[in-house]
Short mmCIF file of C-alpha atoms and ligand atoms in Angstrom, two decimals:
data_model
loop_
_atom_site.label_atom_id
_atom_site.label_comp_id
_atom_site.label_asym_id
_atom_site.label_seq_id
_atom_site.Cartn_x
_atom_site.Cartn_y
_atom_site.Cartn_z
CA MET A 1425 0.00 0.00 0.00
CA PRO A 1426 1.47 3.42 -0.87
CA LYS A 1427 2.41 5.56 2.10
CA SER A 1428 0.09 8.46 2.91
CA HIS A 1429 2.90 10.63 4.20
CA SER A 1430 6.55 11.09 3.30
CA ASP A 1431 9.36 9.75 5.48
CA ILE A 1432 11.30 12.98 5.11
CA GLY A 1433 11.21 16.31 3.26
CA LEU A 1434 13.80 18.46 1.54
CA ILE A 1435 13.78 22.19 0.86
CA GLY A 1436 16.12 23.63 -1.78
CA LEU A 1437 16.35 21.99 -5.18
CA ALA A 1438 19.67 23.31 -6.45
CA VAL A 1439 22.57 20.92 -7.20
CA MET A 1440 22.92 19.47 -3.71
CA GLY A 1441 19.23 19.25 -2.92
CA GLN A 1442 18.23 17.48 -6.14
CA ASN A 1443 20.98 14.91 -5.79
CA LEU A 1444 20.43 14.21 -2.10
CA ALA A 1445 16.67 13.88 -2.67
CA LEU A 1446 17.25 11.26 -5.39
CA ASN A 1447 19.76 9.43 -3.19
CA ILE A 1448 17.20 9.28 -0.35
CA ALA A 1449 14.45 8.08 -2.72
CA ASP A 1450 16.79 5.44 -4.17
CA HIS A 1451 16.97 3.92 -0.69
CA GLY A 1452 13.20 3.43 -0.61
CA PHE A 1453 12.29 6.49 1.46
CA ARG A 1454 9.42 8.59 0.25
CA ILE A 1455 10.55 12.21 0.08
CA SER A 1456 8.62 15.48 -0.26
CA VAL A 1457 10.44 18.33 -1.96
CA TYR A 1458 9.92 22.08 -1.99
CA ASN A 1459 11.78 24.91 -3.68
CA ARG A 1460 11.17 28.67 -3.45
CA THR A 1461 10.93 28.83 -7.24
CA THR A 1462 8.12 26.37 -8.01
CA GLU A 1463 9.15 25.74 -11.65
CA LYS A 1464 12.27 23.96 -10.36
CA THR A 1465 10.14 21.64 -8.23
CA ASP A 1466 7.80 20.85 -11.13
CA LYS A 1467 10.71 20.16 -13.48
CA PHE A 1468 12.50 17.99 -10.92
CA VAL A 1469 9.42 15.88 -10.18
CA ALA A 1470 8.61 15.52 -13.87
CA GLU A 1471 12.17 14.38 -14.64
CA ASN A 1472 12.20 11.76 -11.87
CA PRO A 1473 8.93 9.86 -12.06
CA ARG A 1474 10.17 6.43 -11.02
CA THR A 1475 12.34 6.51 -7.91
CA PRO A 1476 11.98 3.49 -5.58
CA GLY A 1477 10.72 5.55 -2.63
CA GLY A 1478 8.83 8.19 -4.58
CA VAL A 1479 9.33 11.95 -4.88
CA VAL A 1480 6.41 14.19 -3.92
CA GLY A 1481 6.49 17.75 -5.24
CA THR A 1482 4.88 20.47 -3.13
CA LYS A 1483 4.14 24.06 -4.12
CA THR A 1484 3.84 25.78 -0.73
CA LEU A 1485 5.57 25.34 2.63
CA GLU A 1486 2.16 24.48 4.15
CA GLU A 1487 1.60 21.68 1.63
CA PHE A 1488 5.20 20.52 2.20
CA VAL A 1489 4.81 20.34 6.00
CA GLN A 1490 1.41 18.62 5.77
CA SER A 1491 2.85 15.94 3.51
CA LEU A 1492 5.34 14.69 6.14
CA ALA A 1493 4.91 11.83 8.63
CA LYS A 1494 5.16 12.90 12.30
CA PRO A 1495 7.42 13.71 14.00
CA ARG A 1496 8.33 15.54 10.81
CA LYS A 1497 11.87 15.44 9.48
CA MET A 1498 12.90 18.03 6.93
CA ILE A 1499 16.25 18.86 5.39
CA ILE A 1500 17.15 22.42 4.38
CA LEU A 1501 19.67 22.59 1.54
CA VAL A 1502 19.64 26.23 0.49
CA GLN A 1503 22.36 28.86 0.31
CA ALA A 1504 24.00 29.07 3.74
CA GLY A 1505 23.33 32.17 5.84
CA LYS A 1506 20.32 34.44 5.35
CA ALA A 1507 18.47 31.98 3.07
CA THR A 1508 18.60 29.31 5.79
CA ASP A 1509 17.20 31.74 8.35
CA ALA A 1510 14.44 32.77 5.91
CA VAL A 1511 13.43 29.13 5.39
CA ILE A 1512 13.46 28.42 9.13
CA ASP A 1513 11.34 31.52 9.81
CA GLY A 1514 8.82 30.30 7.23
CA LEU A 1515 8.71 26.79 8.67
CA VAL A 1516 8.49 27.45 12.40
CA PRO A 1517 4.82 28.59 12.55
CA LEU A 1518 3.83 25.47 10.62
CA LEU A 1519 5.63 22.90 12.80
CA GLU A 1520 4.67 20.97 15.92
CA GLN A 1521 6.58 20.03 19.08
CA GLY A 1522 9.20 17.36 18.40
CA ASP A 1523 9.53 18.02 14.66
CA ILE A 1524 13.13 17.86 13.41
CA VAL A 1525 14.71 20.47 11.14
CA ILE A 1526 18.01 19.39 9.55
CA ASP A 1527 20.30 21.99 8.01
CA GLY A 1528 22.55 20.27 5.46
CA GLY A 1529 24.11 23.49 4.13
CA ASN A 1530 27.57 24.77 4.85
CA ALA A 1531 26.48 26.76 7.89
CA LEU A 1532 28.87 28.53 10.22
CA TRP A 1533 28.80 26.40 13.38
CA THR A 1534 28.01 29.39 15.60
CA ASP A 1535 24.88 30.01 13.46
CA THR A 1536 23.91 26.39 14.08
CA ILE A 1537 24.35 26.85 17.83
CA ARG A 1538 22.13 29.96 17.66
CA ARG A 1539 19.45 28.23 15.54
CA GLU A 1540 19.38 25.13 17.72
CA LYS A 1541 18.84 27.25 20.82
CA ALA A 1542 16.10 29.34 19.21
CA LEU A 1543 14.20 26.27 17.96
CA ALA A 1544 14.60 24.36 21.24
CA VAL A 1545 12.73 27.18 23.03
CA LYS A 1546 9.80 26.41 20.69
CA GLY A 1547 9.99 22.65 21.33
CA LEU A 1548 11.52 22.00 17.90
CA ARG A 1549 14.64 19.94 17.32
CA PHE A 1550 17.47 21.07 15.10
CA ILE A 1551 20.30 19.09 13.54
CA GLY A 1552 23.18 20.82 11.78
CA SER A 1553 24.68 18.24 9.48
CA GLY A 1554 27.78 18.70 7.38
CA VAL A 1555 27.29 17.16 3.92
CA SER A 1556 30.45 16.60 1.93
CA GLY A 1557 31.14 15.15 -1.48
CA GLY A 1558 29.66 17.73 -3.83
CA GLU A 1559 27.13 16.74 -6.47
CA GLU A 1560 28.38 13.17 -6.92
CA GLY A 1561 28.57 12.55 -3.18
CA ALA A 1562 25.05 13.86 -2.59
CA ARG A 1563 23.74 11.57 -5.36
CA PHE A 1564 25.53 8.31 -4.50
CA GLY A 1565 26.79 8.67 -0.93
CA PRO A 1566 28.18 11.71 0.88
CA SER A 1567 30.06 11.86 4.14
CA LEU A 1568 27.55 13.17 6.69
CA MET A 1569 28.51 14.95 9.91
CA PRO A 1570 25.41 15.49 12.06
CA GLY A 1571 25.33 17.49 15.29
CA GLY A 1572 22.41 18.30 17.56
CA GLU A 1573 20.15 16.60 20.08
CA PHE A 1574 21.09 12.91 20.36
CA ALA A 1575 17.45 11.68 20.42
CA ALA A 1576 16.75 13.61 17.20
CA TRP A 1577 19.81 11.99 15.62
CA GLN A 1578 18.48 8.54 16.57
CA GLU A 1579 15.36 9.28 14.52
CA LEU A 1580 17.34 10.53 11.54
CA LYS A 1581 19.97 7.78 11.78
CA PRO A 1582 18.28 5.09 9.60
CA ILE A 1583 18.00 7.54 6.69
CA TRP A 1584 21.45 9.11 7.17
CA GLU A 1585 23.15 5.70 7.46
CA ALA A 1586 21.33 4.46 4.35
CA VAL A 1587 22.26 7.40 2.12
CA ALA A 1588 25.83 7.99 3.36
CA ALA A 1589 28.86 6.70 1.44
CA LYS A 1590 30.02 3.22 2.47
CA VAL A 1591 33.50 1.87 3.06
CA ASP A 1592 34.76 -1.70 3.35
CA ALA A 1593 34.77 -2.76 7.01
CA LYS A 1594 38.26 -4.30 6.82
CA THR A 1595 40.23 -2.09 4.44
CA GLY A 1596 38.36 1.20 4.91
CA LYS A 1597 38.27 1.60 1.10
CA PRO A 1598 35.19 3.32 -0.37
CA LEU A 1599 32.63 0.99 -1.94
CA THR A 1600 31.88 2.36 -5.39
CA GLY A 1601 29.68 1.44 -8.34
CA ALA A 1602 26.34 2.96 -7.30
CA THR A 1603 24.08 3.95 -10.22
CA PRO A 1604 20.67 5.66 -10.27
CA GLY A 1605 18.17 3.33 -8.59
CA LYS A 1606 20.95 0.93 -7.53
CA PRO A 1607 22.80 2.20 -4.44
CA VAL A 1608 25.73 0.38 -2.83
CA VAL A 1609 24.61 -2.37 -0.45
CA GLY A 1610 26.50 -3.18 2.79
CA GLY A 1611 29.69 -1.63 4.14
CA VAL A 1612 30.26 0.83 6.95
CA PRO A 1613 28.33 4.11 6.52
CA CYS A 1614 30.33 7.34 6.51
CA THR A 1615 28.24 9.04 9.14
CA THR A 1616 28.22 9.13 12.90
CA TYR A 1617 26.82 11.36 15.61
CA ILE A 1618 29.38 14.12 16.06
CA GLY A 1619 28.09 15.97 19.12
CA ALA A 1620 25.69 18.60 20.43
CA ASN A 1621 24.45 21.73 18.59
CA GLY A 1622 27.10 23.06 16.16
CA ALA A 1623 29.57 20.13 16.43
CA GLY A 1624 28.63 18.64 13.05
CA HIS A 1625 29.03 21.91 11.19
CA TYR A 1626 32.27 22.64 13.04
CA VAL A 1627 33.74 19.31 11.96
CA LYS A 1628 32.53 19.95 8.39
CA MET A 1629 34.33 23.31 8.46
CA ILE A 1630 37.55 21.60 9.58
CA HIS A 1631 37.07 19.07 6.78
CA ASN A 1632 36.93 21.98 4.33
CA GLY A 1633 39.97 23.67 5.89
CA ILE A 1634 41.91 20.43 5.45
CA GLU A 1635 40.58 20.24 1.88
CA TYR A 1636 42.02 23.71 1.19
CA GLY A 1637 45.39 22.44 2.48
CA ASP A 1638 45.27 19.23 0.43
CA MET A 1639 44.42 21.07 -2.78
CA GLN A 1640 47.15 23.68 -2.37
CA MET A 1641 49.78 21.04 -1.49
CA ILE A 1642 48.95 19.13 -4.66
CA CYS A 1643 49.30 22.39 -6.61
CA GLU A 1644 52.72 22.95 -5.07
CA ALA A 1645 53.86 19.44 -6.05
CA TYR A 1646 52.70 20.29 -9.60
CA ALA A 1647 54.47 23.68 -9.53
CA LEU A 1648 57.71 22.05 -8.34
CA MET A 1649 57.65 19.36 -11.03
CA GLN A 1650 56.92 22.01 -13.62
CA GLY A 1651 59.36 24.63 -12.29
CA LEU A 1652 62.30 22.41 -11.35
CA LEU A 1653 61.98 19.62 -13.91
CA GLY A 1654 60.06 21.29 -16.73
CA LEU A 1655 57.56 18.40 -16.88
CA LYS A 1656 54.53 18.67 -19.14
CA ALA A 1657 50.96 18.25 -17.86
CA ALA A 1658 50.46 14.74 -19.26
CA GLU A 1659 53.76 13.51 -17.75
CA MET A 1660 52.68 14.85 -14.38
CA GLY A 1661 49.28 13.22 -14.86
CA ALA A 1662 51.04 9.87 -15.14
CA ILE A 1663 53.06 10.58 -11.99
CA PHE A 1664 49.92 11.49 -10.02
CA SER A 1665 48.32 8.24 -11.24
CA GLU A 1666 51.32 6.33 -9.89
CA TRP A 1667 51.11 8.19 -6.59
CA ASN A 1668 47.43 7.31 -6.40
CA ALA A 1669 48.38 3.64 -6.22
CA GLY A 1670 50.39 4.23 -3.02
CA ILE A 1671 50.01 5.98 0.31
CA LEU A 1672 48.77 9.18 -1.36
CA ASP A 1673 45.75 7.26 -2.77
CA SER A 1674 42.90 9.78 -2.55
CA PHE A 1675 40.09 11.40 -4.47
CA LEU A 1676 42.02 14.66 -4.94
CA ILE A 1677 45.16 12.93 -6.28
CA GLU A 1678 42.99 10.82 -8.59
CA ILE A 1679 41.14 13.80 -10.07
CA THR A 1680 44.42 15.74 -10.36
CA ALA A 1681 45.82 12.92 -12.52
CA ASP A 1682 42.69 13.05 -14.69
CA ILE A 1683 42.79 16.86 -14.97
CA LEU A 1684 46.46 16.85 -15.98
CA LYS A 1685 45.79 14.29 -18.72
CA GLN A 1686 42.78 16.21 -20.06
CA LYS A 1687 43.08 18.09 -23.39
CA ASP A 1688 41.26 21.34 -24.01
CA PRO A 1689 38.59 20.49 -26.61
CA SER A 1690 38.97 23.75 -28.56
CA SER A 1691 42.73 24.44 -28.54
CA LYS A 1692 43.84 20.76 -28.11
CA LYS A 1693 46.40 22.02 -25.59
CA ALA A 1694 46.69 20.51 -22.12
CA PHE A 1695 43.49 21.68 -20.43
CA VAL A 1696 45.26 22.84 -17.28
CA ASP A 1697 47.49 25.15 -19.34
CA ILE A 1698 44.55 27.17 -20.61
CA VAL A 1699 42.91 27.65 -17.20
CA LEU A 1700 43.55 31.11 -15.73
CA ASP A 1701 45.59 30.92 -12.51
CA THR A 1702 43.13 32.63 -10.17
CA ALA A 1703 41.33 30.54 -7.55
CA GLY A 1704 38.00 31.37 -5.94
CA GLN A 1705 36.83 30.53 -2.46
CA LYS A 1706 33.53 30.32 -0.62
CA GLY A 1707 34.79 30.99 2.90
CA THR A 1708 35.09 27.75 4.86
CA GLY A 1709 38.92 27.85 4.68
CA LYS A 1710 38.84 31.41 5.95
CA TRP A 1711 36.46 30.40 8.77
CA THR A 1712 38.86 27.61 9.78
CA SER A 1713 41.83 29.99 9.82
CA THR A 1714 39.94 32.72 11.69
CA ASN A 1715 38.83 30.16 14.24
CA ALA A 1716 42.46 28.99 14.63
CA LEU A 1717 43.52 32.58 15.36
CA ASP A 1718 40.58 33.11 17.73
CA MET A 1719 41.43 29.99 19.74
CA GLY A 1720 45.20 30.53 19.51
CA VAL A 1721 45.73 27.13 17.87
CA PRO A 1722 48.57 26.96 15.31
CA ALA A 1723 47.10 25.97 11.93
CA PRO A 1724 49.56 27.79 9.63
CA THR A 1725 49.42 25.32 6.76
CA ILE A 1726 45.65 25.62 6.37
CA ALA A 1727 45.94 29.43 6.60
CA GLU A 1728 48.73 29.42 3.98
CA ALA A 1729 46.41 27.52 1.66
CA VAL A 1730 43.81 30.29 2.03
CA PHE A 1731 46.45 32.99 1.45
CA ALA A 1732 47.69 31.11 -1.61
CA ARG A 1733 44.21 31.55 -3.12
CA CYS A 1734 44.26 35.23 -2.11
CA ILE A 1735 47.59 35.87 -3.86
CA SER A 1736 46.37 33.96 -6.91
CA ALA A 1737 43.39 36.32 -7.10
CA ILE A 1738 45.57 39.44 -7.63
CA LYS A 1739 46.51 38.31 -11.13
CA GLU A 1740 47.05 41.72 -12.75
CA GLU A 1741 49.22 42.93 -9.86
CA ARG A 1742 51.32 39.75 -10.10
CA VAL A 1743 51.76 40.12 -13.84
CA ALA A 1744 53.01 43.69 -13.30
CA ALA A 1745 55.29 42.62 -10.43
CA SER A 1746 56.74 39.79 -12.52
CA LYS A 1747 58.26 42.40 -14.83
CA ILE A 1748 60.03 44.15 -11.96
CA LEU A 1749 60.91 41.58 -9.30
CA LYS A 1750 63.58 39.08 -10.28
CA GLY A 1751 64.28 35.68 -8.69
CA PRO A 1752 67.33 33.41 -8.79
CA SER A 1753 68.61 31.93 -12.05
CA LYS A 1754 69.64 28.61 -10.48
CA LYS A 1755 68.37 25.44 -12.21
CA TYR A 1756 68.03 21.92 -10.81
CA ARG A 1757 70.51 19.58 -12.47
CA GLY A 1758 70.13 16.37 -10.45
CA SER A 1759 68.25 13.14 -11.03
CA LYS A 1760 64.68 13.54 -12.26
CA GLN A 1761 63.41 10.39 -10.53
CA ALA A 1762 65.09 11.30 -7.23
CA LEU A 1763 63.38 14.69 -7.23
CA ILE A 1764 59.98 13.23 -8.10
CA THR A 1765 60.33 10.85 -5.14
CA ALA A 1766 61.41 13.74 -2.92
CA ILE A 1767 58.39 15.80 -3.96
CA HIS A 1768 56.14 12.82 -3.18
CA ASP A 1769 57.67 12.59 0.30
CA ALA A 1770 57.41 16.35 0.85
CA LEU A 1771 53.74 16.21 -0.09
CA TYR A 1772 53.07 13.35 2.30
CA CYS A 1773 54.90 14.95 5.25
CA SER A 1774 53.18 18.29 4.65
CA LYS A 1775 49.82 16.52 4.49
CA ILE A 1776 50.46 14.85 7.84
CA CYS A 1777 51.21 18.26 9.40
CA SER A 1778 48.11 19.85 7.87
CA TYR A 1779 45.86 17.09 9.23
CA ALA A 1780 47.63 17.31 12.59
CA GLN A 1781 46.64 21.00 12.65
CA GLY A 1782 43.01 20.25 11.74
CA PHE A 1783 42.74 17.68 14.51
CA GLN A 1784 44.40 20.09 16.99
CA LEU A 1785 41.68 22.62 16.16
CA MET A 1786 38.94 20.08 16.89
CA ARG A 1787 40.69 19.07 20.10
CA THR A 1788 40.65 22.64 21.37
CA ALA A 1789 37.16 23.45 20.06
CA GLN A 1790 35.62 20.54 21.96
CA LYS A 1791 36.84 22.11 25.22
CA GLU A 1792 35.62 25.54 24.16
CA TYR A 1793 32.11 24.30 23.21
CA GLY A 1794 31.67 21.38 25.64
CA TRP A 1795 31.63 18.65 22.98
CA THR A 1796 33.20 15.20 23.27
CA LEU A 1797 34.52 14.51 19.80
CA ASN A 1798 35.60 11.03 18.76
CA PHE A 1799 38.55 11.62 16.43
CA GLY A 1800 38.79 7.97 15.38
CA GLU A 1801 35.16 8.06 14.21
CA ILE A 1802 35.60 11.43 12.50
CA SER A 1803 38.54 10.16 10.45
CA GLN A 1804 36.51 7.00 9.75
CA ILE A 1805 33.57 8.89 8.24
CA TRP A 1806 35.97 10.90 6.06
CA ARG A 1807 37.26 7.70 4.40
CA GLY A 1808 34.45 7.73 1.86
CA GLY A 1809 32.07 10.14 0.16
CA CYS A 1810 33.86 13.39 0.92
CA ILE A 1811 36.40 15.46 -1.00
CA ILE A 1812 39.32 14.59 1.30
CA ARG A 1813 38.63 10.84 1.20
CA ALA A 1814 41.95 9.05 1.20
CA ALA A 1815 43.67 5.82 2.15
CA PHE A 1816 45.65 7.97 4.58
CA LEU A 1817 42.56 8.46 6.76
CA GLN A 1818 42.71 4.77 7.65
CA LYS A 1819 46.11 5.52 9.22
CA ILE A 1820 44.52 8.30 11.29
CA THR A 1821 41.69 5.98 12.36
CA GLU A 1822 44.32 3.44 13.45
CA ALA A 1823 46.31 6.12 15.30
CA TYR A 1824 43.28 7.14 17.38
CA ALA A 1825 42.40 3.46 17.98
CA ARG A 1826 45.90 3.04 19.45
CA ASN A 1827 45.51 6.16 21.56
CA PRO A 1828 42.12 7.97 21.68
CA THR A 1829 43.68 10.89 23.62
CA LEU A 1830 46.63 11.37 21.27
CA ALA A 1831 47.91 14.94 21.76
CA ASN A 1832 49.08 15.41 18.15
CA LEU A 1833 49.02 13.09 15.12
CA LEU A 1834 52.77 13.59 14.71
CA LEU A 1835 53.30 11.78 18.03
CA ASP A 1836 51.64 8.58 16.81
CA PRO A 1837 54.33 5.92 16.13
CA TYR A 1838 53.29 5.45 12.48
CA PHE A 1839 53.33 9.16 11.61
CA ASN A 1840 56.44 9.80 13.68
CA LYS A 1841 58.28 7.01 11.84
CA THR A 1842 56.99 8.14 8.44
CA VAL A 1843 58.11 11.74 8.88
CA LYS A 1844 61.46 10.62 10.30
CA LYS A 1845 62.06 8.51 7.22
CA ALA A 1846 60.88 11.09 4.67
CA GLN A 1847 62.05 14.36 6.21
CA GLU A 1848 65.40 14.47 4.44
CA ASN A 1849 63.56 14.55 1.11
CA TRP A 1850 61.06 17.07 2.47
CA ARG A 1851 63.87 19.43 3.50
CA LYS A 1852 65.68 18.92 0.19
CA VAL A 1853 62.57 19.94 -1.76
CA ILE A 1854 62.01 23.08 0.28
CA SER A 1855 65.70 24.09 0.00
CA LEU A 1856 65.55 23.58 -3.75
CA ALA A 1857 62.29 25.50 -4.03
CA ALA A 1858 63.86 28.44 -2.18
CA GLU A 1859 67.11 28.28 -4.18
CA CYS A 1860 65.31 28.11 -7.52
CA GLY A 1861 62.54 30.57 -6.64
CA VAL A 1862 59.48 28.29 -6.76
CA ALA A 1863 56.85 29.27 -4.17
CA ALA A 1864 55.88 26.37 -1.91
CA PRO A 1865 53.98 28.10 0.91
CA THR A 1866 52.15 25.12 2.43
CA PHE A 1867 55.13 22.74 2.11
CA SER A 1868 57.38 25.30 3.84
CA SER A 1869 54.86 26.24 6.49
CA ALA A 1870 54.24 22.59 7.32
CA LEU A 1871 57.97 22.04 7.81
CA ALA A 1872 58.21 25.13 10.03
CA TYR A 1873 55.27 23.74 12.04
CA TYR A 1874 57.05 20.41 12.40
CA ASP A 1875 60.33 22.01 13.44
CA SER A 1876 58.57 24.35 15.90
CA TYR A 1877 56.42 21.60 17.39
CA ARG A 1878 59.45 19.37 18.00
CA SER A 1879 61.45 22.20 19.63
CA ALA A 1880 61.77 22.03 23.38
CA ARG A 1881 63.00 25.64 23.25
CA LEU A 1882 61.86 28.27 20.77
CA PRO A 1883 63.17 31.82 20.38
CA ALA A 1884 60.07 33.06 22.20
CA ASN A 1885 62.36 33.73 25.20
CA LEU A 1886 63.78 36.69 23.27
CA LEU A 1887 60.29 37.71 22.14
CA GLN A 1888 58.97 37.74 25.69
CA ALA A 1889 62.01 39.78 26.77
CA GLN A 1890 61.17 42.30 24.03
CA ARG A 1891 57.59 42.47 25.33
CA ASP A 1892 58.82 43.05 28.85
CA PHE A 1893 61.21 45.77 27.58
CA PHE A 1894 58.68 47.93 25.77
CA GLY A 1895 55.44 47.06 27.53
CA ALA A 1896 56.34 45.66 30.98
CA HIS A 1897 54.45 42.50 29.94
CA THR A 1898 56.54 40.41 32.41
CA TYR A 1899 58.24 37.07 31.78
CA GLU A 1900 58.55 33.63 33.37
CA ARG A 1901 61.98 32.27 34.30
CA THR A 1902 63.55 28.96 33.34
CA ASP A 1903 64.84 28.57 36.91
CA GLN A 1904 61.45 29.18 38.58
CA PRO A 1905 58.12 27.26 38.53
CA ARG A 1906 55.62 28.09 35.72
CA GLY A 1907 53.05 30.76 36.57
CA LYS A 1908 55.45 33.10 38.46
CA PHE A 1909 55.95 36.34 36.56
CA PHE A 1910 58.88 38.76 36.73
CA HIS A 1911 59.78 42.15 35.37
CA ILE A 1912 63.04 44.05 35.33
CA ASP A 1913 63.61 47.76 35.02
CA TRP A 1914 65.01 48.21 31.58
CA PRO A 1915 67.31 51.09 30.66
CA GLU A 1916 65.94 53.71 28.26
CA PRO A 1917 66.56 52.50 24.68
CA THR A 1918 69.60 54.13 23.16
CA ARG A 1919 68.45 56.30 20.31
CA PRO A 1920 70.69 58.09 17.80
CA GLN A 1921 71.22 61.70 18.92
CA ILE A 1922 70.06 64.32 16.47
CA ALA A 1923 72.64 67.07 16.16
CA SER A 1924 71.18 70.48 16.89
P1 NBP B 228 23.06 27.08 -3.53
O1 NBP B 228 23.98 27.32 -2.36
O2 NBP B 228 23.43 27.63 -4.84
O3 NBP B 228 21.58 27.61 -3.12
C1 NBP B 228 20.55 27.61 -4.05
C2 NBP B 228 19.27 27.21 -3.37
O4 NBP B 228 18.94 28.12 -2.32
C3 NBP B 228 18.07 27.25 -4.35
O5 NBP B 228 17.23 26.17 -4.07
C4 NBP B 228 17.42 28.60 -4.01
O6 NBP B 228 16.07 28.66 -4.36
C5 NBP B 228 17.59 28.59 -2.52
N1 NBP B 228 17.37 29.89 -1.87
C6 NBP B 228 18.09 31.03 -1.92
BR1 NBP B 228 19.59 31.29 -2.93
N2 NBP B 228 17.58 32.02 -1.19
C7 NBP B 228 16.48 31.50 -0.64
C8 NBP B 228 15.49 32.03 0.23
N3 NBP B 228 15.58 33.27 0.71
N4 NBP B 228 14.46 31.22 0.58
C9 NBP B 228 14.36 29.98 0.11
N5 NBP B 228 15.28 29.41 -0.72
C10 NBP B 228 16.33 30.15 -1.08
O7 NBP B 228 22.78 25.51 -3.67
P2 NBP B 228 23.80 24.27 -3.63
O8 NBP B 228 25.06 24.54 -4.34
O9 NBP B 228 22.98 23.09 -3.99
O10 NBP B 228 24.17 24.17 -2.07
C11 NBP B 228 23.18 24.00 -1.08
C12 NBP B 228 23.85 24.01 0.29
O11 NBP B 228 24.78 22.92 0.37
C13 NBP B 228 24.66 25.28 0.54
O12 NBP B 228 24.57 25.63 1.90
C14 NBP B 228 26.06 24.88 0.21
O13 NBP B 228 27.03 25.64 0.90
C15 NBP B 228 26.07 23.42 0.69
N6 NBP B 228 27.05 22.56 0.01
C16 NBP B 228 27.27 22.66 -1.32
C17 NBP B 228 28.18 21.82 -1.94
C18 NBP B 228 28.39 21.90 -3.43
O14 NBP B 228 29.29 21.18 -3.91
N7 NBP B 228 27.64 22.70 -4.17
C19 NBP B 228 28.86 20.86 -1.18
C20 NBP B 228 28.59 20.76 0.17
C21 NBP B 228 27.68 21.61 0.77
P3 NBP B 228 15.63 29.26 -5.79
O15 NBP B 228 15.73 28.14 -6.75
O16 NBP B 228 14.24 29.72 -5.57
O17 NBP B 228 16.57 30.40 -6.12
#
């Protein structure tokens, strides 16, 4: 007998909404859909008449809400920010106690905390769920990071676990091969309860910050191969394919290989060579970096990745500067294969540092916001569906299984050993980049992070002395217990005398 009400609803039929709705329907759930512009709803329903669960188009929010089984569950997938608030404001008067509103957009986690509080006062439940994987992920299995009331999550869980990406229980490798109407069966779902209120959206933001780092590091490996070895796009494509068969195996390395092998249909040149070198951004990398600064957590590699996009954006200024500012003329004359291997190692070590920074941020944020985050589970749900999915995440899962309270990924025996083994190559690459004038901001910043983190003594002793000199900011002494502060009366700074 056909159901009289839908299992769940979805508002916002742009790229993400359409694909997630079809994914949900493919798993046998009946879904009601609503979009501000009704023509999009009509077109979507007309184009998808035969989904296993059934798609129900609705023309007003009232009709949408009435079509849902109680307690109602509805996903909002509209532009993050004001649009989300507008949709919530429209929904609230139509809902009943216990109904569950799920925001799947890229919301700022503090907005999610605010919305959850405001809805709870009205007896409504709110889940902020990170959704990662873009269009393809939404259609065939995203990584889902839900935060909010635990009881509300329990009600959403069967749907979220069904539609999430799946990985093999033993190897952690993503299970692929889903097609419309035929989703992947079995495997471990890439979703888990993250924590209260904004925890899910916070973790999604960190995911995106890490993604910024990963993308920029890959670009630096490309720039080094191009700048130091003069390799052509297709040659580099083959190298990235090789790397994808090893420890760097990941979605981003895989698509990089494909991009580098792609020809431009009109000019027949390598596609990547005709793409203008200015990168856009939507803000989640900036949010991650701002949050790092706010909490005082070092995440320089992620921030460098954001700045790299900023400097790319000032194209005309760079073109003008390139005619004035000269770099070194030194060329690399060593072994090609040895340098390719060194770049591989530099990329892997930098990646480890970038992830270490992302996990440090989550470690501090959980104290700040009263969450209890499970880092092993978070790395587990990033193994499939999302943009940063990688074999490497299995290593992180294993690291947190060995020690759930690990202070920093670099301290895990596997990562410690890996960096120890590869660091000579990492340092070689950065020296060469500096000598030959190839910018490698995330590679270099990651190495500086590593060298700072492993330093029992940093030059901050001199810095603190400077602060005490000009601002009487006091200092602690190496020969006294921590927490005791001292100040000395400094002489007036000697300034050059101006002859009268
Ligand atoms: P967009 O972010 O482009 O948003 C378009 C949708 O928002 C349309 O359905 C539009 O309705 C609706 N909308 C707007 Br704009 N203002 C509205 C308002 N005031 N009231 C009601 N609806 C409004 O869509 P998207 O790229 O599919 O992304 C959806 C969410 O998922 C975003 O939060 C995004 O950050 C997040 N996300 C996107 C990706 C991705 O790869 N694209 C990945 C992960 C997460 P209309 O048709 O009437 O204009």
